[in-house]
């Protein structure tokens, strides 16, 4: 089996998930200059809700795909509602406050959501029931599962849909206008509070899908999973250039690739001193490098803003 | 059409507008002139609900508008062309114009209006798909005016449309302002270029340190020795 190709496939899967989560960070940052550190918890809630529903239905005799879709159907509204509530409760009252204030409430919301999840679902790891067909396909000497293909394709479709929404629709224009200049957007008649709420809701819907994907991919979910995942997706968003939608997608995929190739070769590189469980190190190494050498990220856009 | 009484605007402790009264009748073009820091922009911002007034009343077509939320203003029929243009730099010309029509849903009419803006400002048509941020100041001013007209306003508020522009650009832009006014648009024109503003308008108000100190027919103000000395450099 070709290790390189295999790790590229794993990296693309991981990267697709990071990209979906990174979009939530970058959209919120783009529109209000705020890092929603509670976003990782929304992914966790999506995973937990989906997994709970899927576990309840796993013996129902329904086809696995249908069960997964029902699980997603439950996770979507819960996540969207959570995202909506986070903005209303933790950020909106602080719209005019110094930048540090909403950062602190973000961390507070994060802790509250984690503890809430712990109360509901306990501290244990929850196994994802084996409901999905486990088909394996050979490509270029490596294997890819049906689930992996599904993750990559669904993530790609959702990202394409998001780009269309932002670039081609009236709502997308209103979002970009609000991001560029909120008072002027208001002059045009844009209800910027509504646009901001919708941004959180859309980002949270992507998070719900990502939550289901991670838990299916690793066959596991846990009340604490949102923290590291959120931090990595945030890294991906910074890597691509925070605030930039294409950047978040690129950053997510790249980070997935870096991590999985790094994990695949770290043993060889360090003569067996470090094992693949050091995978997480790469994300934060990338974060530090980007912050030091190119804080604007890979797609840090520079459009002249002449007065 | 617009009735302003006792309008006050304050930034913290600083009184920028100290209880001014003025009005603009339907179909009229009125100039509001004054030196730097007189409070002209603050007045327009308060009218457009970008700022909360510290006191006073603003009635538009008989309706009190001082307490409207900002995004409702455009549906009342007021469009502001802000100081410094305020175009959306990372959106194309067409997208900027579409934003102007945000509260409308008559798609075919919107398309027709975009063409109308292009006929006012052919320069915009040549650059329809260009990002607004890459355009010259004069082109951005054209776009800002076009964008404001896209809402089909009943009243246009213009904040220094000539600011920082070459004379030829100023000419082109005022040509369109005159055309729009001649078609019946009610207009409040804020300018530092007092001569140009008064020559374009029917009436005028002179603002100094947050107060209106003179008002009258534009021609009378143009002839007024105080105005000539203070604003026309004579
Ligand atoms: N955001 C602000 N915070 C504090 N003071 C302000 C603010 N904006 C304006 N001011 C003050 O209010 C006064 C009026 O300013 P304003 O911008 O309304 O004047 P203006 O007549 O439009 O001047 P210009 O011709 O230079 O545009 C000035 O003294 C200015 O310093
Ligand atoms: Mg001004």
Coordinates of C-alpha atoms and ligand atoms in Angstrom, one line a residue:
Chain A
X1 CA 0.0 0.0 0.0
X2 CA 1.3 3.4 -0.9
X3 CA 1.6 5.4 2.3
X4 CA 1.9 8.7 0.7
X5 CA -1.3 8.4 -1.3
X6 CA -3.0 7.0 1.7
X7 CA -2.0 9.9 3.9
X8 CA -3.1 12.3 1.2
X9 CA -6.5 10.7 1.2
X10 CA -6.7 10.9 4.9
X11 CA -5.5 14.4 4.8
X12 CA -8.2 15.4 2.3
X13 CA -10.9 13.9 4.5
X14 CA -9.6 15.6 7.6
X15 CA -9.0 18.8 5.7
X16 CA -12.6 18.9 4.4
X17 CA -13.9 18.7 7.9
X18 CA -11.5 21.4 9.1
X19 CA -12.5 23.6 6.2
X20 CA -16.2 23.4 7.1
X21 CA -15.5 24.4 10.6
X22 CA -13.0 27.0 9.6
X23 CA -15.7 28.7 7.5
X24 CA -17.7 29.3 10.6
X25 CA -14.8 31.2 12.2
X26 CA -13.9 33.1 9.1
X27 CA -17.5 34.2 8.3
X28 CA -18.0 35.6 11.7
X29 CA -14.6 37.2 11.8
X30 CA -15.2 38.7 8.3
X31 CA -18.5 40.2 9.3
X32 CA -17.8 41.5 12.8
X33 CA -14.1 41.2 13.4
X34 CA -14.6 38.7 16.2
X35 CA -13.2 35.3 16.9
X36 CA -16.1 33.1 18.0
X37 CA -14.1 30.7 20.2
X38 CA -17.3 28.9 21.1
X39 CA -17.6 27.6 17.5
X40 CA -15.8 24.4 18.3
X41 CA -18.5 23.6 20.9
X42 CA -21.2 23.9 18.2
X43 CA -19.4 21.2 16.3
X44 CA -19.3 19.1 19.4
X45 CA -23.0 19.6 20.0
X46 CA -23.7 18.6 16.4
X47 CA -21.7 15.4 16.9
X48 CA -23.4 14.6 20.2
X49 CA -26.9 15.2 19.0
X50 CA -26.4 13.4 15.8
X51 CA -24.8 10.5 17.5
X52 CA -27.5 10.2 20.2
X53 CA -30.3 10.1 17.6
X54 CA -28.3 7.7 15.4
X55 CA -27.7 5.4 18.4
X56 CA -31.4 5.4 19.2
X57 CA -32.3 4.4 15.7
X58 CA -29.4 2.0 15.0
X59 CA -31.6 -1.0 15.7
X60 CA -34.6 0.3 13.9
X61 CA -33.9 -1.5 10.7
X62 CA -33.8 1.7 8.6
X63 CA -31.0 1.9 6.1
X64 CA -27.8 3.4 7.6
X65 CA -27.9 6.4 5.3
X66 CA -31.4 7.3 6.3
X67 CA -30.5 7.0 10.0
X68 CA -27.5 9.3 9.4
X69 CA -29.7 11.8 7.6
X70 CA -32.2 11.8 10.5
X71 CA -29.3 12.3 12.9
X72 CA -28.1 15.3 10.8
X73 CA -31.7 16.5 10.7
X74 CA -31.7 16.6 14.4
X75 CA -28.3 18.2 14.8
X76 CA -28.9 21.0 12.3
X77 CA -31.6 22.9 14.1
X78 CA -29.9 22.4 17.5
X79 CA -26.6 23.8 16.2
X80 CA -28.3 26.6 14.3
X81 CA -30.2 27.5 17.5
X82 CA -27.1 27.3 19.6
X83 CA -25.2 29.6 17.2
X84 CA -28.0 32.1 17.1
X85 CA -28.2 32.1 20.9
X86 CA -24.4 32.5 21.3
X87 CA -24.5 35.7 19.2
X88 CA -27.5 37.1 21.0
X89 CA -26.4 36.3 24.5
X90 CA -22.6 36.6 24.4
X91 CA -21.8 39.0 21.6
X92 CA -24.6 41.4 20.7
X93 CA -24.6 43.1 24.1
X94 CA -20.9 43.7 23.6
X95 CA -21.0 45.1 20.1
X96 CA -19.6 48.4 21.2
X97 CA -17.3 47.0 24.0
X98 CA -13.5 46.7 23.7
X99 CA -12.4 43.8 21.5
X100 CA -11.2 41.8 24.5
X101 CA -14.7 41.6 26.1
X102 CA -16.3 39.4 23.6
X103 CA -13.2 37.2 23.5
X104 CA -13.7 36.6 27.2
X105 CA -17.4 35.8 26.9
X106 CA -16.6 33.5 24.0
X107 CA -14.4 31.4 26.3
X108 CA -17.1 31.6 28.9
X109 CA -19.7 30.3 26.5
X110 CA -17.3 27.6 25.5
X111 CA -16.9 26.4 29.1
X112 CA -20.7 26.6 29.7
X113 CA -21.5 24.5 26.6
X114 CA -18.8 21.9 27.4
X115 CA -20.2 21.5 30.9
X116 CA -23.7 21.4 29.7
X117 CA -22.7 18.6 27.3
X118 CA -20.9 16.8 30.1
X119 CA -24.1 16.9 32.2
X120 CA -26.2 15.6 29.3
X121 CA -23.9 13.1 27.8
X122 CA -21.5 12.3 30.6
X123 CA -17.7 12.2 30.5
X124 CA -17.5 9.0 28.5
X125 CA -16.6 8.5 24.9
X126 CA -19.6 7.6 22.8
X127 CA -19.1 5.1 20.0
X128 CA -20.6 5.8 16.6
X129 CA -22.8 2.8 15.8
X130 CA -21.6 0.9 12.7
X131 CA -24.6 1.9 10.6
X132 CA -22.9 3.1 7.5
X133 CA -21.9 0.7 4.7
X134 CA -18.2 0.0 4.9
X135 CA -17.2 -0.3 1.3
X136 CA -13.5 0.1 0.3
X137 CA -12.2 1.2 -3.0
X138 CA -8.7 1.0 -4.4
X139 CA -7.1 4.0 -5.9
X140 CA -3.5 4.5 -6.8
X141 CA -2.5 1.7 -4.5
X142 CA -4.3 3.1 -1.5
X143 CA -7.8 2.5 -0.1
X144 CA -10.6 5.0 0.3
X145 CA -13.8 4.1 2.1
X146 CA -17.3 5.1 1.0
X147 CA -17.6 7.3 4.1
X148 CA -14.4 9.1 3.2
X149 CA -15.6 9.7 -0.4
X150 CA -18.9 10.9 1.1
X151 CA -17.2 13.4 3.4
X152 CA -15.0 14.9 0.7
X153 CA -17.9 15.2 -1.8
X154 CA -20.5 16.6 0.7
X155 CA -17.9 19.1 2.1
X156 CA -17.1 20.2 -1.5
X157 CA -20.7 20.6 -2.4
X158 CA -21.4 22.6 0.8
X159 CA -18.5 24.9 0.1
X160 CA -19.6 25.4 -3.5
X161 CA -23.1 26.2 -2.2
X162 CA -21.7 28.7 0.3
X163 CA -19.6 30.4 -2.4
X164 CA -22.7 30.7 -4.6
X165 CA -24.7 32.1 -1.6
X166 CA -22.1 34.7 -0.8
X167 CA -21.2 35.7 -4.3
X168 CA -24.5 35.4 -6.1
X169 CA -27.4 36.1 -3.9
X170 CA -28.9 39.2 -2.3
X171 CA -28.3 37.8 1.2
X172 CA -24.6 37.2 0.2
X173 CA -24.3 40.7 -1.0
X174 CA -25.8 42.0 2.2
X175 CA -23.3 39.9 4.2
X176 CA -20.4 41.3 2.2
X177 CA -21.7 44.8 2.5
X178 CA -22.1 44.4 6.3
X179 CA -18.6 43.0 6.5
X180 CA -17.1 45.9 4.6
X181 CA -19.0 48.8 6.1
X182 CA -21.8 48.2 8.6
X183 CA -23.2 51.8 8.8
X184 CA -23.2 52.1 5.0
X185 CA -24.9 48.7 4.7
X186 CA -27.6 50.1 7.0
X187 CA -28.0 53.1 4.8
X188 CA -28.8 50.7 2.0
X189 CA -31.5 49.2 4.1
X190 CA -29.7 46.2 5.4
X191 CA -30.8 45.0 8.8
X192 CA -27.3 44.2 10.0
X193 CA -28.5 42.4 13.1
X194 CA -30.4 40.0 11.0
X195 CA -27.4 39.5 8.7
X196 CA -25.2 38.8 11.6
X197 CA -27.6 36.3 13.1
X198 CA -27.9 34.6 9.8
X199 CA -24.1 34.4 9.5
X200 CA -24.0 32.6 12.9
X201 CA -26.8 30.3 11.8
X202 CA -25.2 29.4 8.5
X203 CA -21.8 28.8 10.1
X204 CA -23.5 26.6 12.7
X205 CA -25.2 24.6 10.1
X206 CA -21.8 23.8 8.5
X207 CA -20.6 22.9 12.0
X208 CA -23.5 20.5 12.5
X209 CA -22.5 18.7 9.3
X210 CA -18.8 18.7 10.3
X211 CA -19.8 17.3 13.7
X212 CA -21.5 14.3 12.1
X213 CA -18.5 13.9 9.8
X214 CA -15.9 13.8 12.6
X215 CA -17.8 11.5 14.8
X216 CA -18.5 9.1 11.8
X217 CA -14.9 9.4 10.6
X218 CA -13.4 8.6 14.0
X219 CA -16.4 6.5 15.2
X220 CA -16.4 8.4 18.4
X221 CA -17.7 11.6 20.0
X222 CA -17.0 13.2 23.4
X223 CA -18.0 16.3 25.2
X224 CA -14.5 17.7 25.0
X225 CA -13.9 17.1 21.3
X226 CA -14.9 20.6 20.3
X227 CA -11.9 22.2 21.9
X228 CA -9.0 20.8 19.9
X229 CA -11.1 20.6 16.7
X230 CA -12.1 24.2 17.1
X231 CA -8.5 25.3 17.7
X232 CA -7.4 23.4 14.6
X233 CA -10.1 24.9 12.5
X234 CA -9.3 28.3 13.8
X235 CA -5.7 27.6 12.8
X236 CA -6.9 26.6 9.3
X237 CA -8.8 29.9 9.1
X238 CA -5.7 31.9 10.1
X239 CA -3.6 29.9 7.7
X240 CA -5.9 30.8 4.8
X241 CA -6.3 34.4 5.9
X242 CA -9.0 34.9 8.5
X243 CA -12.1 36.7 7.2
X244 CA -11.5 35.2 3.7
X245 CA -13.9 32.4 2.7
X246 CA -11.7 30.8 0.0
X247 CA -8.8 31.1 2.4
X248 CA -10.7 29.1 5.1
X249 CA -11.3 26.3 2.5
X250 CA -7.7 26.3 1.4
X251 CA -6.4 26.5 4.9
X252 CA -8.6 23.6 6.0
X253 CA -7.5 21.3 3.3
X254 CA -3.8 22.3 3.7
X255 CA -3.9 21.8 7.4
X256 CA -5.5 18.4 7.0
X257 CA -2.8 17.4 4.5
X258 CA 0.0 18.7 6.7
X259 CA -1.3 16.9 9.7
X260 CA -1.8 13.6 8.1
X261 CA 1.4 13.6 6.0
X262 CA 3.3 14.8 9.1
X263 CA 1.8 12.0 11.2
X264 CA 2.6 9.5 8.5
X265 CA 6.3 10.4 8.4
X266 CA 7.1 11.8 11.8
X267 CA 8.3 8.4 13.0
X268 CA 10.8 8.1 10.1
X269 CA 11.8 11.8 10.4
X270 CA 12.6 11.5 14.1
X271 CA 14.1 8.0 14.0
X272 CA 11.1 6.6 15.9
X273 CA 11.5 9.2 18.7
X274 CA 8.1 10.7 18.1
X275 CA 5.0 8.7 17.0
X276 CA 2.0 9.6 15.0
X277 CA 0.1 10.5 18.1
X278 CA 2.1 13.7 17.9
X279 CA -0.1 14.7 15.0
X280 CA -1.7 17.6 16.9
X281 CA 1.7 19.3 17.2
X282 CA 1.7 20.1 13.5
X283 CA -1.4 22.2 13.6
X284 CA 0.0 24.4 16.3
X285 CA 3.4 24.6 14.7
X286 CA 1.6 25.8 11.6
X287 CA -0.4 28.4 13.6
X288 CA 2.8 29.8 15.2
X289 CA 4.6 29.9 11.8
X290 CA 1.7 31.7 10.2
X291 CA 1.4 34.2 13.0
X292 CA 5.1 34.9 12.9
X293 CA 5.8 35.0 9.2
X294 CA 2.5 35.8 7.5
X295 CA -0.2 36.9 9.9
X296 CA -2.5 37.9 7.0
X297 CA -2.6 34.3 5.9
X298 CA -2.1 32.7 2.5
X299 CA -4.9 34.5 0.8
X300 CA -4.5 37.8 2.7
X301 CA -6.2 40.0 0.2
X302 CA -4.9 43.4 -0.7
X303 CA -7.4 45.5 -2.6
X304 CA -6.6 49.1 -2.7
X305 CA -9.1 51.1 -0.7
X306 CA -8.7 54.5 -2.2
X307 CA -10.6 57.3 -0.6
Chain B
X1 CA -41.0 67.8 2.7
X2 CA -38.2 67.8 5.3
X3 CA -38.7 69.8 8.5
X4 CA -35.9 70.1 11.0
X5 CA -36.5 71.8 14.3
X6 CA -34.1 72.3 17.2
X7 CA -31.8 69.5 16.0
X8 CA -28.8 68.9 18.3
X9 CA -26.0 66.5 17.9
X10 CA -23.3 65.9 20.5
X11 CA -20.2 63.7 20.7
X12 CA -19.8 63.0 24.3
X13 CA -19.6 66.5 25.8
X14 CA -18.9 68.2 22.5
X15 CA -21.9 69.9 20.9
X16 CA -21.4 69.6 17.1
X17 CA -24.9 70.8 16.2
X18 CA -26.6 73.3 18.5
X19 CA -30.3 73.3 17.8
X20 CA -30.7 74.2 14.2
X21 CA -33.9 74.8 12.2
X22 CA -34.3 74.4 8.5
X23 CA -36.6 72.9 5.9
X24 CA -36.5 71.6 2.4
X25 CA -39.7 71.8 0.3
X26 CA -40.7 69.2 -2.2
X27 CA -38.7 69.4 -5.5
X28 CA -36.3 71.9 -4.1
X29 CA -32.5 71.9 -4.0
X30 CA -31.1 73.5 -0.8
X31 CA -27.5 74.1 -0.1
X32 CA -26.0 73.8 3.4
X33 CA -22.6 75.4 3.4
X34 CA -20.0 76.1 6.0
X35 CA -16.3 75.8 6.9
X36 CA -14.5 72.7 8.2
X37 CA -16.0 71.4 11.4
X38 CA -19.2 73.5 11.2
X39 CA -21.3 70.5 11.8
X40 CA -22.6 69.8 8.3
X41 CA -21.8 66.1 8.2
X42 CA -23.1 65.6 11.7
X43 CA -26.4 67.1 10.6
X44 CA -26.7 64.8 7.6
X45 CA -25.7 61.8 9.7
X46 CA -28.4 62.6 12.2
X47 CA -30.9 63.0 9.4
X48 CA -29.9 59.6 8.0
X49 CA -30.0 58.0 11.4
X50 CA -26.3 57.1 11.4
X51 CA -26.1 59.2 14.6
X52 CA -28.7 59.6 17.4
X53 CA -29.8 63.2 17.7
X54 CA -29.3 64.7 21.2
X55 CA -32.5 66.6 20.8
X56 CA -34.9 68.2 18.4
X57 CA -37.2 66.8 15.8
X58 CA -36.9 65.7 12.1
X59 CA -40.1 65.3 10.2
X60 CA -40.0 63.8 6.7
X61 CA -43.3 64.0 4.7
X62 CA -45.0 64.7 8.0
X63 CA -43.6 61.8 9.8
X64 CA -41.2 62.0 12.7
X65 CA -38.1 60.0 11.7
X66 CA -35.7 60.7 14.6
X67 CA -36.5 57.3 16.2
X68 CA -36.4 55.1 13.2
X69 CA -33.8 52.3 13.2
X70 CA -31.2 53.1 10.6
X71 CA -32.1 50.5 8.0
X72 CA -35.7 51.7 7.8
X73 CA -34.7 55.1 6.6
X74 CA -34.2 54.2 3.0
X75 CA -37.7 52.7 2.9
X76 CA -39.0 56.1 4.0
X77 CA -37.4 57.5 0.8
X78 CA -34.2 59.2 2.0
X79 CA -30.9 58.3 0.5
X80 CA -27.6 59.7 1.7
X81 CA -24.4 60.0 -0.4
X82 CA -22.0 60.0 2.5
X83 CA -18.9 62.1 2.9
X84 CA -15.9 60.2 1.5
X85 CA -18.3 58.2 -0.8
X86 CA -18.5 55.1 1.3
X87 CA -18.6 52.7 -1.7
X88 CA -18.1 49.0 -0.9
X89 CA -14.5 48.6 -2.2
X90 CA -14.5 44.8 -2.6
X91 CA -17.7 44.7 -4.5
X92 CA -18.0 45.5 -8.2
X93 CA -19.7 48.5 -9.6
X94 CA -22.8 46.6 -10.5
X95 CA -22.9 45.0 -7.0
X96 CA -22.6 48.4 -5.4
X97 CA -25.6 49.6 -7.5
X98 CA -27.5 46.5 -6.6
X99 CA -26.9 47.2 -2.9
X100 CA -28.5 50.6 -3.5
X101 CA -31.6 48.8 -4.6
X102 CA -31.5 46.4 -1.6
X103 CA -35.0 47.3 -0.4
X104 CA -36.6 46.9 -3.8
X105 CA -37.7 43.6 -5.4
X106 CA -38.8 44.7 -8.9
X107 CA -35.9 43.0 -10.6
X108 CA -36.7 44.2 -14.1
X109 CA -37.0 47.8 -13.0
X110 CA -33.7 47.5 -11.0
X111 CA -32.0 46.4 -14.2
X112 CA -33.5 49.3 -16.0
X113 CA -32.3 51.7 -13.3
X114 CA -28.8 50.3 -13.5
X115 CA -28.8 51.2 -17.2
X116 CA -30.1 54.6 -16.3
X117 CA -27.2 55.1 -13.9
X118 CA -24.8 54.0 -16.7
X119 CA -26.4 56.6 -19.0
X120 CA -25.8 59.3 -16.3
X121 CA -22.2 58.1 -15.8
X122 CA -20.9 56.2 -18.9
X123 CA -17.6 55.8 -17.0
X124 CA -19.3 53.3 -14.6
X125 CA -20.6 51.2 -17.5
X126 CA -17.1 50.7 -18.9
X127 CA -16.1 49.4 -15.5
X128 CA -19.2 47.5 -14.5
X129 CA -17.4 44.4 -13.3
X130 CA -14.4 46.2 -11.7
X131 CA -14.0 46.3 -7.9
X132 CA -15.1 49.7 -6.6
X133 CA -12.0 50.0 -4.5
X134 CA -9.8 50.1 -7.6
X135 CA -11.6 53.2 -9.0
X136 CA -10.5 56.8 -8.8
X137 CA -12.1 59.2 -6.3
X138 CA -14.3 60.8 -9.0
X139 CA -15.5 57.5 -10.3
X140 CA -16.3 56.4 -6.7
X141 CA -18.3 59.6 -6.2
X142 CA -20.3 58.8 -9.4
X143 CA -20.9 55.3 -8.0
X144 CA -22.0 56.6 -4.6
X145 CA -24.5 58.9 -6.3
X146 CA -25.7 56.2 -8.6
X147 CA -26.0 53.8 -5.7
X148 CA -28.1 56.3 -3.7
X149 CA -30.4 56.9 -6.7
X150 CA -30.9 53.1 -7.1
X151 CA -33.2 53.2 -4.0
X152 CA -35.5 55.6 -6.0
X153 CA -35.4 58.0 -3.1
X154 CA -37.9 60.9 -2.6
X155 CA -35.0 62.9 -1.2
X156 CA -31.3 62.9 -1.8
X157 CA -28.8 64.0 0.8
X158 CA -25.4 64.8 -0.7
X159 CA -22.3 65.3 1.6
X160 CA -19.6 67.2 -0.3
X161 CA -19.8 65.5 -3.6
X162 CA -17.0 67.7 -4.9
X163 CA -14.5 66.9 -2.2
X164 CA -11.0 66.2 -3.4
X165 CA -12.0 66.0 -7.1
X166 CA -10.5 67.6 -10.2
X167 CA -12.6 70.4 -11.6
X168 CA -13.5 68.4 -14.7
X169 CA -14.9 65.6 -12.5
X170 CA -16.7 68.1 -10.3
X171 CA -18.3 69.4 -13.5
X172 CA -19.5 66.0 -14.6
X173 CA -20.9 65.1 -11.3
X174 CA -22.8 68.4 -10.9
X175 CA -24.1 68.0 -14.3
X176 CA -25.9 64.8 -13.2
X177 CA -26.9 66.4 -9.9
X178 CA -28.6 69.2 -11.9
X179 CA -30.3 66.7 -14.2
X180 CA -31.6 64.7 -11.3
X181 CA -32.8 67.8 -9.6
X182 CA -34.5 69.1 -12.7
X183 CA -36.4 65.8 -12.8
X184 CA -37.9 66.8 -9.5
X185 CA -35.6 65.2 -6.9
X186 CA -35.7 67.0 -3.5
X187 CA -32.1 67.6 -2.6
X188 CA -30.1 68.8 0.3
X189 CA -26.6 69.6 -0.8
X190 CA -23.8 70.0 1.7
X191 CA -20.7 71.6 0.3
X192 CA -17.6 73.5 1.3
X193 CA -17.5 74.8 -2.3
X194 CA -20.0 77.5 -1.5
X195 CA -20.0 79.1 -4.9
X196 CA -20.8 75.9 -6.7
X197 CA -23.4 74.9 -4.2
X198 CA -25.2 78.2 -4.2
X199 CA -25.1 78.3 -8.0
X200 CA -26.7 74.9 -8.2
X201 CA -29.4 75.4 -5.5
X202 CA -32.5 77.5 -5.1
X203 CA -32.0 78.3 -1.4
X204 CA -29.1 78.0 1.1
X205 CA -28.2 77.9 4.7
X206 CA -24.9 78.9 6.2
X207 CA -23.6 76.9 9.1
X208 CA -21.0 78.1 11.6
X209 CA -19.9 76.2 14.7
X210 CA -23.0 74.1 14.9
X211 CA -25.4 76.9 14.3
X212 CA -27.2 78.3 11.2
X213 CA -26.2 81.9 10.9
X214 CA -27.6 82.9 7.6
X215 CA -30.2 81.7 5.2
X216 CA -32.1 82.8 2.1
X217 CA -32.3 82.6 -1.6
X218 CA -29.2 81.2 -3.1
X219 CA -28.7 84.3 -5.3
X220 CA -29.1 86.6 -2.3
X221 CA -26.5 84.6 -0.4
X222 CA -24.2 84.7 -3.3
X223 CA -24.5 88.5 -3.3
X224 CA -24.2 88.8 0.5
X225 CA -21.0 90.5 1.5
X226 CA -20.5 88.3 4.6
X227 CA -20.8 85.2 2.5
X228 CA -18.5 86.6 -0.2
X229 CA -15.9 87.4 2.4
X230 CA -16.1 84.2 4.4
X231 CA -16.8 81.5 1.7
X232 CA -16.1 82.9 -1.7
X233 CA -12.6 84.2 -0.9
X234 CA -13.3 87.8 -1.8
Ligands
LIG1 N1 -16.9 61.0 15.8 C1 -16.7 62.2 16.4 N2 -16.3 62.3 17.6 C2 -16.0 63.5 18.2 N3 -16.2 64.7 17.6 C3 -16.6 64.7 16.3 C4 -16.8 63.4 15.6 N4 -17.2 63.7 14.4 C5 -17.2 65.1 14.3 N5 -16.9 65.6 15.4 C6 -16.8 67.1 15.7 O1 -18.0 67.7 15.4 C7 -17.8 68.9 14.8 C8 -18.5 68.9 13.5 O2 -18.0 68.0 12.6 P1 -18.6 67.7 11.2 O3 -17.9 66.5 10.6 O4 -20.1 67.6 11.3 O5 -18.2 69.0 10.4 P2 -18.4 69.3 8.9 O6 -19.1 70.6 8.8 O7 -18.9 68.2 8.1 O8 -16.9 69.6 8.5 P3 -16.1 69.2 7.1 O9 -16.4 70.3 6.1 O10 -14.7 69.2 7.5 O11 -16.6 67.9 6.6 C9 -16.3 69.1 14.6 O12 -15.8 69.9 15.6 C10 -15.7 67.7 14.8 O13 -14.5 67.7 15.4
LIG2 MG1 -18.2 67.0 6.6

